[in-house]
mmCIF file of C-alpha atoms in Angstrom:
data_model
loop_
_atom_site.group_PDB
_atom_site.id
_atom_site.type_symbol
_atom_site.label_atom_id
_atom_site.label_comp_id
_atom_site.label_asym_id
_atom_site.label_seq_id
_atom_site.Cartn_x
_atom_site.Cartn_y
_atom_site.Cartn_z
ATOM 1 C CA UNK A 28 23.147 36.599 -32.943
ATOM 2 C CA UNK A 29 19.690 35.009 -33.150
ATOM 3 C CA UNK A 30 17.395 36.417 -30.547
ATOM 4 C CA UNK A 31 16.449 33.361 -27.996
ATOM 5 C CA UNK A 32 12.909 32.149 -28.894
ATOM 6 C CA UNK A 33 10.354 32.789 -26.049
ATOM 7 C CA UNK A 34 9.294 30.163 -23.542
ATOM 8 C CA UNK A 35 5.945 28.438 -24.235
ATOM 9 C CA UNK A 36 3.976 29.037 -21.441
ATOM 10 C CA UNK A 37 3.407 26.081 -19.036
ATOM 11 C CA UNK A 38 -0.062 24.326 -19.254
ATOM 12 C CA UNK A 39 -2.423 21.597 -19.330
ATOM 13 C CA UNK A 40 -5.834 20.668 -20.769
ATOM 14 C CA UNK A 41 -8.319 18.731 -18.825
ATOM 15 C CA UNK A 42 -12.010 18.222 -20.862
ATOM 16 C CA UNK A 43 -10.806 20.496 -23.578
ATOM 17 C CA UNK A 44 -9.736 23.487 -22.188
ATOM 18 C CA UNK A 45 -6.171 24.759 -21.869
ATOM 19 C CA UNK A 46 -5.284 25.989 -18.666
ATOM 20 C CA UNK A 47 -2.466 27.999 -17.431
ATOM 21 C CA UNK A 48 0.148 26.129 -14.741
ATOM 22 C CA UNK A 49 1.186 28.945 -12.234
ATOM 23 C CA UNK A 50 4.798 28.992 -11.178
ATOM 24 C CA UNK A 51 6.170 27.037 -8.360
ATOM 25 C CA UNK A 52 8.449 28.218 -5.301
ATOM 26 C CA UNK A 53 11.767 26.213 -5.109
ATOM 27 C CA UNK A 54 10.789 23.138 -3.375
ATOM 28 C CA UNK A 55 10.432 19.244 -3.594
ATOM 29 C CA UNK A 56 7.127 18.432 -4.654
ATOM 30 C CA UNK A 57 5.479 14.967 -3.751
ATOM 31 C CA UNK A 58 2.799 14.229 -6.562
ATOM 32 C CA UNK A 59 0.906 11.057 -5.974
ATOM 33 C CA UNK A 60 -0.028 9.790 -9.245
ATOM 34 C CA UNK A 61 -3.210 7.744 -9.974
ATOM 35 C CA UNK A 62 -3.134 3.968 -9.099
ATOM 36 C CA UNK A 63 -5.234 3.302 -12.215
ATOM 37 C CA UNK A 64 -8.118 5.452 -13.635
ATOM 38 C CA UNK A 65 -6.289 8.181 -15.010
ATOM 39 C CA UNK A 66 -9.419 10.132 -14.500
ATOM 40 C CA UNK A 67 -8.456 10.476 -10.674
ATOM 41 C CA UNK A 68 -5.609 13.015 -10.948
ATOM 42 C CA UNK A 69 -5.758 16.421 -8.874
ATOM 43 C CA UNK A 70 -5.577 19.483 -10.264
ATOM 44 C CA UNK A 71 -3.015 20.539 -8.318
ATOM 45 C CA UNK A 72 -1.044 17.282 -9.398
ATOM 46 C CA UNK A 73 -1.342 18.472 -12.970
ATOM 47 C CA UNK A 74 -0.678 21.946 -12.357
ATOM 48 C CA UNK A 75 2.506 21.093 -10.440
ATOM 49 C CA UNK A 76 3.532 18.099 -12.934
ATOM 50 C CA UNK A 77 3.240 20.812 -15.654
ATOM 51 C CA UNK A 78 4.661 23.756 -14.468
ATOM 52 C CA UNK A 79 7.524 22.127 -12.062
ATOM 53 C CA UNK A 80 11.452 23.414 -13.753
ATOM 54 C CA UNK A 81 12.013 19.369 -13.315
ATOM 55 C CA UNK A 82 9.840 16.201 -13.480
ATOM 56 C CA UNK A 83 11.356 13.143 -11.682
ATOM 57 C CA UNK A 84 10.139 9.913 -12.065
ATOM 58 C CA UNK A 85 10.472 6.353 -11.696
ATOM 59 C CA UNK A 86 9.843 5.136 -15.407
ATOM 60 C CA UNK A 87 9.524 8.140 -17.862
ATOM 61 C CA UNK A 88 7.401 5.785 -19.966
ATOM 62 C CA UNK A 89 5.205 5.069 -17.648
ATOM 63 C CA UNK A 90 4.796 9.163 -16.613
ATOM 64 C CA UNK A 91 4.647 9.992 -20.603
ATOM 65 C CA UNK A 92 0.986 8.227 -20.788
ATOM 66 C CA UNK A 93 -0.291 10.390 -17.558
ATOM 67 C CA UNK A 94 1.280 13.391 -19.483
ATOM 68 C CA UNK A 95 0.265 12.846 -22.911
ATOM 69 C CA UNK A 96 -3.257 12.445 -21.562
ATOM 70 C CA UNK A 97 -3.772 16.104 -20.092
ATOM 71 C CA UNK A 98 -1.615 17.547 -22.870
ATOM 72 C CA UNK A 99 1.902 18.103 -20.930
ATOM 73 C CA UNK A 100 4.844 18.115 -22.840
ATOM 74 C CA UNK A 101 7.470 18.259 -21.018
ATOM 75 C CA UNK A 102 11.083 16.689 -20.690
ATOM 76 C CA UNK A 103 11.254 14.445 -17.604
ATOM 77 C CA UNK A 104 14.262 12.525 -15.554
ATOM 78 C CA UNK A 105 14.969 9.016 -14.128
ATOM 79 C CA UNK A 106 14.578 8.709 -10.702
ATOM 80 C CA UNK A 107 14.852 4.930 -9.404
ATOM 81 C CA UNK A 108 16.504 2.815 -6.661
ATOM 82 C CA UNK A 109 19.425 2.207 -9.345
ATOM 83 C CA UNK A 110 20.289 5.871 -9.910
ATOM 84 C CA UNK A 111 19.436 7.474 -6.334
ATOM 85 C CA UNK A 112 22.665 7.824 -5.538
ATOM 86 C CA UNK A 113 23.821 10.082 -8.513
ATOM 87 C CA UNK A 114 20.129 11.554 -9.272
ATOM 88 C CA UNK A 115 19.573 12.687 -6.067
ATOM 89 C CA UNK A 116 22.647 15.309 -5.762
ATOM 90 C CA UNK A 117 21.520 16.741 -9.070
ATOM 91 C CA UNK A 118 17.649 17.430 -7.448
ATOM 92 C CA UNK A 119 19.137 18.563 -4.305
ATOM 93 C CA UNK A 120 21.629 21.052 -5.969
ATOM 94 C CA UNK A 121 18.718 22.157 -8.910
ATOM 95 C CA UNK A 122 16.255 23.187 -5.645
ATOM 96 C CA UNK A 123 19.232 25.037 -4.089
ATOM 97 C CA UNK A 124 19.891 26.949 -7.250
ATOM 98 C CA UNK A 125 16.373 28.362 -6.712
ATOM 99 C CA UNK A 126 14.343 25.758 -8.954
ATOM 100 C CA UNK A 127 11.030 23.608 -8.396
ATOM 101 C CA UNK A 128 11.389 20.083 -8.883
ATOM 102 C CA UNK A 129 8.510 17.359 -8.568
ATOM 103 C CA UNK A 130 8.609 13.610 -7.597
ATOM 104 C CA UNK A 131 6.154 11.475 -8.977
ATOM 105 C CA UNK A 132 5.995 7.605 -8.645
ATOM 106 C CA UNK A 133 4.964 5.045 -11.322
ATOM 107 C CA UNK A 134 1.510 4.535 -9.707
ATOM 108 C CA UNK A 135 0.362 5.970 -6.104
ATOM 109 C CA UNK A 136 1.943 8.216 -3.749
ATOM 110 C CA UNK A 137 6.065 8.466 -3.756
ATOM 111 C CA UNK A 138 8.030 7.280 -1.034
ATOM 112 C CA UNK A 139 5.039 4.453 -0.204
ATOM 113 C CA UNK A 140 7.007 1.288 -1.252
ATOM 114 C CA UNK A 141 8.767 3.213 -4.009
ATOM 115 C CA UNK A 142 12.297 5.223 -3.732
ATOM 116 C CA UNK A 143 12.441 8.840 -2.688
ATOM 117 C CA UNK A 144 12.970 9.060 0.917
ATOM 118 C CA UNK A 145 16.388 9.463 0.876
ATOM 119 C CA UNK A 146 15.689 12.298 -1.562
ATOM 120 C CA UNK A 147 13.655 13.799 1.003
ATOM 121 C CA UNK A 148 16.132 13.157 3.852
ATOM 122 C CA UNK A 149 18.760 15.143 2.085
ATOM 123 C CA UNK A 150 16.331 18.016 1.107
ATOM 124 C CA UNK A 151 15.584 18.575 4.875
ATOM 125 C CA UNK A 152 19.179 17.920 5.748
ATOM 126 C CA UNK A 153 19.513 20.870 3.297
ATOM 127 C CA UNK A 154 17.200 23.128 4.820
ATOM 128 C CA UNK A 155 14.927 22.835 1.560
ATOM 129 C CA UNK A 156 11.199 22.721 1.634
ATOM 130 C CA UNK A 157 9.684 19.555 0.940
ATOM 131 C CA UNK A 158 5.513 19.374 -0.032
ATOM 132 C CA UNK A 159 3.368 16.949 -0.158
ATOM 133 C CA UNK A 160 0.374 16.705 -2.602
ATOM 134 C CA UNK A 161 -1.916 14.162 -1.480
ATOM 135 C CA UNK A 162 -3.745 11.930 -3.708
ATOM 136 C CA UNK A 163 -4.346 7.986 -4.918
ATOM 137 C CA UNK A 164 -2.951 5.621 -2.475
ATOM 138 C CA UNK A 165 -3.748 1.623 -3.184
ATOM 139 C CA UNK A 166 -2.750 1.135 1.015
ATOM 140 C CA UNK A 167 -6.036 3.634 1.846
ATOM 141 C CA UNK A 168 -8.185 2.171 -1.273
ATOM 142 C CA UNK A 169 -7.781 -1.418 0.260
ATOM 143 C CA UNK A 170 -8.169 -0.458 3.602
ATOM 144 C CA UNK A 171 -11.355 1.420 3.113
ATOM 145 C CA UNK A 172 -13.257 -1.746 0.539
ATOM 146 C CA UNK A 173 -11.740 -3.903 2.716
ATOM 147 C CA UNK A 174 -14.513 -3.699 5.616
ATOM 148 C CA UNK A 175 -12.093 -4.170 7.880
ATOM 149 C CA UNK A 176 -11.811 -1.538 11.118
ATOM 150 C CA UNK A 177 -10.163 1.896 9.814
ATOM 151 C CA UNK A 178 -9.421 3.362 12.915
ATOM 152 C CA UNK A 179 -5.314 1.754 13.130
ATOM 153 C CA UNK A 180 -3.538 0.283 10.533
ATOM 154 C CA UNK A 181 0.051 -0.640 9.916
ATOM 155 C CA UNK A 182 1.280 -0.733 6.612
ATOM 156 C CA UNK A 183 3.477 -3.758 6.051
ATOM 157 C CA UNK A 184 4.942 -3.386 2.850
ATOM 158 C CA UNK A 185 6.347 -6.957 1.151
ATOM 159 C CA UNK A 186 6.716 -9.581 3.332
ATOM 160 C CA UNK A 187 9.935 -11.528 2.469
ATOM 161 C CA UNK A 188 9.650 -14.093 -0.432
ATOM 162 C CA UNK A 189 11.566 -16.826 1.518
ATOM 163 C CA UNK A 190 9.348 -19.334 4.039
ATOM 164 C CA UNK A 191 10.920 -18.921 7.016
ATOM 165 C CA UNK A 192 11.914 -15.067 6.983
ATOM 166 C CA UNK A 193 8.424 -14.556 6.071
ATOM 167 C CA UNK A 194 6.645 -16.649 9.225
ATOM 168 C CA UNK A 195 9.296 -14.720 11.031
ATOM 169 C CA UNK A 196 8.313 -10.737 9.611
ATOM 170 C CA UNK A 197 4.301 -12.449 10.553
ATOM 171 C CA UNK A 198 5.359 -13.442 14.287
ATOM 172 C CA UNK A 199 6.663 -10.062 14.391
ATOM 173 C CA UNK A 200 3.455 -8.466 13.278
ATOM 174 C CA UNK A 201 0.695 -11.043 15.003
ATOM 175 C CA UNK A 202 -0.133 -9.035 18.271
ATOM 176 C CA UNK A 203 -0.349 -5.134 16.537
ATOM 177 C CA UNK A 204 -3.668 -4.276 17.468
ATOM 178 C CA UNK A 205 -4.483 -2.831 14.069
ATOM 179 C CA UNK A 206 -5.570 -3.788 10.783
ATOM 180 C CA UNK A 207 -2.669 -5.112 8.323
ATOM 181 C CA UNK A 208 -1.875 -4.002 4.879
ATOM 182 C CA UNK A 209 0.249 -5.591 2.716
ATOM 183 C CA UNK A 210 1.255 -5.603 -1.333
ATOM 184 C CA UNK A 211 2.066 -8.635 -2.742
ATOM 185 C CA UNK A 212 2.697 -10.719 -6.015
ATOM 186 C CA UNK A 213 -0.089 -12.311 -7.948
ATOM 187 C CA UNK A 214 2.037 -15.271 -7.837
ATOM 188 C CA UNK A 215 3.359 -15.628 -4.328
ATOM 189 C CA UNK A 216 -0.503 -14.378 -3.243
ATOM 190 C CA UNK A 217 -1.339 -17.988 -2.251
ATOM 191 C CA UNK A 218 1.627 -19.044 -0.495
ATOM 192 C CA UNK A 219 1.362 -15.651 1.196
ATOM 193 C CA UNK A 220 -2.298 -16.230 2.547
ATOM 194 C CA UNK A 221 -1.523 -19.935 3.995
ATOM 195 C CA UNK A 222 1.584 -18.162 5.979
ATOM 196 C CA UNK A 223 -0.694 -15.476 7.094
ATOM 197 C CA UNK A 224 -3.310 -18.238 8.363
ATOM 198 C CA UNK A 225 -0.782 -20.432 10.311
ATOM 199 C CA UNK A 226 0.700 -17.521 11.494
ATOM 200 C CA UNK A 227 -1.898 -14.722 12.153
ATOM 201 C CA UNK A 228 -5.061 -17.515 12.448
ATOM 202 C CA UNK A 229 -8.050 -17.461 11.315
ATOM 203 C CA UNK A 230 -8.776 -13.709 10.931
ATOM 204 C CA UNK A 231 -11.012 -11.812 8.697
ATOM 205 C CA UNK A 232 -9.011 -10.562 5.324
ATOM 206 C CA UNK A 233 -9.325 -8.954 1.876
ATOM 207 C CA UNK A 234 -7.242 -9.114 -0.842
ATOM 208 C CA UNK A 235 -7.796 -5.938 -3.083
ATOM 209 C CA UNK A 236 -7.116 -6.514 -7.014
ATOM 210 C CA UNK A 237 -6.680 -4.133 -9.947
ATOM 211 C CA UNK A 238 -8.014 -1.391 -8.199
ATOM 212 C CA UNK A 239 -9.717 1.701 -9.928
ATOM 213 C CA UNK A 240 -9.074 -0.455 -12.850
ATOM 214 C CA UNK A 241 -11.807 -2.097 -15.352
ATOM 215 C CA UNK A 242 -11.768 -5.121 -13.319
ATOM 216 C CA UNK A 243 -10.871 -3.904 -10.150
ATOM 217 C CA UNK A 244 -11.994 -7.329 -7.460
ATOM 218 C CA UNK A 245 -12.654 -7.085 -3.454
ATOM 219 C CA UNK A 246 -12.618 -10.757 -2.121
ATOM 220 C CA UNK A 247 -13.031 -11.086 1.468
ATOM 221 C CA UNK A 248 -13.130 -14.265 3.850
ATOM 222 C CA UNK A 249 -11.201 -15.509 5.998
ATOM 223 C CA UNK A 250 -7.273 -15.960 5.559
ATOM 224 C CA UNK A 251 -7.666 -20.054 5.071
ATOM 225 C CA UNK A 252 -10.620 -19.713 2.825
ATOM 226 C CA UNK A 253 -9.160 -17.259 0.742
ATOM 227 C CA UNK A 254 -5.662 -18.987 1.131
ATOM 228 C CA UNK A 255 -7.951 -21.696 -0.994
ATOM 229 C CA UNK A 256 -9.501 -20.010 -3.310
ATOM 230 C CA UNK A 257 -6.091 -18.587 -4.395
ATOM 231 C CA UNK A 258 -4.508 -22.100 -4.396
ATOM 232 C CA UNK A 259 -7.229 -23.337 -6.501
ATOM 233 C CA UNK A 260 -7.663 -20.734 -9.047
ATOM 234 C CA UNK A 261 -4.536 -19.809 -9.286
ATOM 235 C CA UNK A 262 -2.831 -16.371 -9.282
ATOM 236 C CA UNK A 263 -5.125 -13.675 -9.746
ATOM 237 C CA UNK A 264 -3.794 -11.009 -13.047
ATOM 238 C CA UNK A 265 -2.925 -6.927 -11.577
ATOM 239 C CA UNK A 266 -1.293 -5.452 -8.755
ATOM 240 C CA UNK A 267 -2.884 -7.063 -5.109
ATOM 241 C CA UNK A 268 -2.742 -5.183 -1.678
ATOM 242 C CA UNK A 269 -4.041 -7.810 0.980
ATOM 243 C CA UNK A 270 -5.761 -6.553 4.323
ATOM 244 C CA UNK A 271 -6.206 -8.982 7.445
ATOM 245 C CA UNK A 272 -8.182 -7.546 10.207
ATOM 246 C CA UNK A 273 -6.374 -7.191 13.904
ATOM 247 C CA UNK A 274 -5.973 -9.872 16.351
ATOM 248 C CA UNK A 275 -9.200 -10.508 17.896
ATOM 249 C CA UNK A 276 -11.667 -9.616 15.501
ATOM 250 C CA UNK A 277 -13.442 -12.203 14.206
ATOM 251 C CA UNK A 278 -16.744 -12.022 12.135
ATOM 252 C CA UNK A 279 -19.922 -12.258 13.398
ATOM 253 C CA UNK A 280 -20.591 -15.697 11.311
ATOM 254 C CA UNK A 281 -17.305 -16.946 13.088
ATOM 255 C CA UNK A 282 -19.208 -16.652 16.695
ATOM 256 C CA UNK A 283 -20.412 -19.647 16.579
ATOM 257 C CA UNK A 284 -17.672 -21.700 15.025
ATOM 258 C CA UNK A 285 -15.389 -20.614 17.929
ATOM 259 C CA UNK A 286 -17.106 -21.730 20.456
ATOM 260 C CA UNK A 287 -17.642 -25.119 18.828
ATOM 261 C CA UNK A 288 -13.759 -25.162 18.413
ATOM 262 C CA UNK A 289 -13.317 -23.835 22.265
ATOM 263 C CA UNK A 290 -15.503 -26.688 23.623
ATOM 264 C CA UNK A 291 -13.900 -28.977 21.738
ATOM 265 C CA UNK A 292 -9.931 -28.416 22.841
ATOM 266 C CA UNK A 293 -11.132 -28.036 26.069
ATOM 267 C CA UNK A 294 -12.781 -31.501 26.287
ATOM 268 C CA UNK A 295 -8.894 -32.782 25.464
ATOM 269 C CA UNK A 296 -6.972 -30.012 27.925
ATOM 270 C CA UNK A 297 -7.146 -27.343 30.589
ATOM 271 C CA UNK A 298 -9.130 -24.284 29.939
ATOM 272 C CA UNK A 299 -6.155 -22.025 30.108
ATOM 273 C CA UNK A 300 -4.094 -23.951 27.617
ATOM 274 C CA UNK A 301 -7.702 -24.300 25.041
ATOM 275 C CA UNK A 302 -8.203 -20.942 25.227
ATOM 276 C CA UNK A 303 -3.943 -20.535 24.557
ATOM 277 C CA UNK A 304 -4.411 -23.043 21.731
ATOM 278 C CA UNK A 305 -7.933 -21.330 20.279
ATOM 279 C CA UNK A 306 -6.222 -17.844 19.824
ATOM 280 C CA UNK A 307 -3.570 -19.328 17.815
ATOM 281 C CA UNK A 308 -5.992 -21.025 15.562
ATOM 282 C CA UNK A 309 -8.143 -18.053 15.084
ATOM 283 C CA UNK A 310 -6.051 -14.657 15.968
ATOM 284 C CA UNK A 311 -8.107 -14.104 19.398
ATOM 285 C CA UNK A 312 -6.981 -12.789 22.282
ATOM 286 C CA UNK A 313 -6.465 -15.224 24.782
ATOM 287 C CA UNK A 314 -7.963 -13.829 27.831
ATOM 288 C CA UNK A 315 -11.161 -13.417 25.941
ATOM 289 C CA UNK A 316 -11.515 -16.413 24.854
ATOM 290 C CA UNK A 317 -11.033 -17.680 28.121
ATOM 291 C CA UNK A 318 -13.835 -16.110 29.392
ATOM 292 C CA UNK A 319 -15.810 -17.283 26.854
ATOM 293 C CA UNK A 320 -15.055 -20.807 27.359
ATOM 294 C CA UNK A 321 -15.715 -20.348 31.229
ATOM 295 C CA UNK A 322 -19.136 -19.083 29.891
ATOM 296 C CA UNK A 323 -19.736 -21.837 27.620
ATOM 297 C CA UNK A 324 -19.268 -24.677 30.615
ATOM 298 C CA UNK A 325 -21.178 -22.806 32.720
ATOM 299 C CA UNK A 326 -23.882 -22.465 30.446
ATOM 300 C CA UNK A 327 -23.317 -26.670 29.959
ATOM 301 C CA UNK A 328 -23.182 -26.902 33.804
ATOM 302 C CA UNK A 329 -19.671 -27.567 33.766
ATOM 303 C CA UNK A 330 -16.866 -25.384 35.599
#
């Protein structure tokens, strides 16, 4: 009988040089994947994509070009929201049988937007060890180009493609007190930023573009005036993420534009209901822009 060929040694080259991929424990590994520039990998992502006993992914095309570029040859496996339910058994029972296996999304971490968490669910249900490598994230490159406040944020997924369900998910989201992320569809990006306006007002937003890419874009404005742009120059080419800044926080160059719109729905009704009326047109908060039209008549000698 022919004696069973060795095992070639798990690796991968980054600027040249070969390097050896240590062995994993049994356990589900997360790897986040880069977004765009290839060049912003981790070396623990590569030394886990490499030397994992199975690679999961979304598209194994998609993976192959990450692999090829750091020199990992490796077989991988489908992993998608059309085979979950008969790929996730197999993961589940290769971890239990003592093996490593690692996740890895198209683009960005796994689980954000993408499939996996009932993966993870059943690996914990299992008792198995589940680990996270942290890494490129399109939500947290938005957010943090954006200019918008960092402190809370709510990521919001896809809002629904249909008019009404998507005013609805907006309503739903208008008084968080945090920034908002979103990912959305070049082509539904317009339609998307006028529901965001008449729903959310007129807040301070970004929409993020082909980031980490060659010609990765950061537009910000308001929602109506980018709502405009959009509708004018059509949709924009690459993956978007829009961010629209919490309820309340208007820009400094909106100051004066508010007041102007205060003064003028109150010269037509009651404070309380201009003030009601202003924070739907511009995402305020209603008490404070009460007090700021009391201000305002006072200043004019009014009450």
């Amino acid at each position: 009988m022919k004696p069973r060929e060795a095992e070639k040694p798990k690796s991968f080259i980054v600027g040249g040089a070969e390097i050896a991929a240590p062995p994993l424990q049994p356990a589900l590994y997360l790897v986040a994947t880069p977004i765009g520039n290839l060049s912003d990998i981790t070396l623990r992502a590569l030394e886990t994509l490499a030397g994992a006993d199975m690679l999961a992914c979304e598209d194994t095309r998609v993976t192959r070009v990450l692999l090829q570029r750091y020199g990992i040859r490796r077989r991988m496996t489908a992993y998608h929201e059309h085979n979950e339910a008969e790929a996730a058994p197999r993961l589940i029972a290769a971890i239990e049988e003592g093996k490593s296996v690692a996740l890895a999304s198209d683009a960005g971490t796994p689980l954000v937007s993408d499939p996996g968490f009932r993966l993870v669910q059943a690996a914990q249900e299992k008792g198995l060890r589940v680990v996270p490598l942290p890494g490129p994230s399109a939500v947290l490159a938005a957010l943090t180009a954006s200019g918008l406040a960092t402190d809370s944020f709510l990521f919001a997924g896809f809002l629904p493609t249909k008019t009404k369900q998507r005013e609805n998910r907006l309503e739903a989201l208008a008084a968080v007190p945090a920034t908002l992320v979103f990912f959305e569809s070049p082509r539904r990006l317009a339609a998307s930023l006028e529901a965001m306006e008449r729903v959310l007002g007129k807040r301070q937003a970004a929409v993020a573009r082909e980031l980490t890419k060659a010609f990765e874009e950061v537009r910000r404005g308001t929602l109506d005036a980018l709502a405009a742009h959009y509708a004018e120059a059509g949709a924009p080419k690459g993956e978007v993420v829009v961010c629209v800044a919490p309820p309340g926080e208007a820009g400094p160059a909106d100051a004066e534009e508010t007041d102007r719109l205060l003064l003028a729905l109150a010269a037509e009704m009651p404070a309380a209901k201009a003030a009601g009326e202003a924070a739907r047109m511009t995402g305020g908060r209603k008490s404070e822009l009460y007090q700021r039209l009391l201000e305002l008549k006072e200043g004019r000698g009014g009450n």
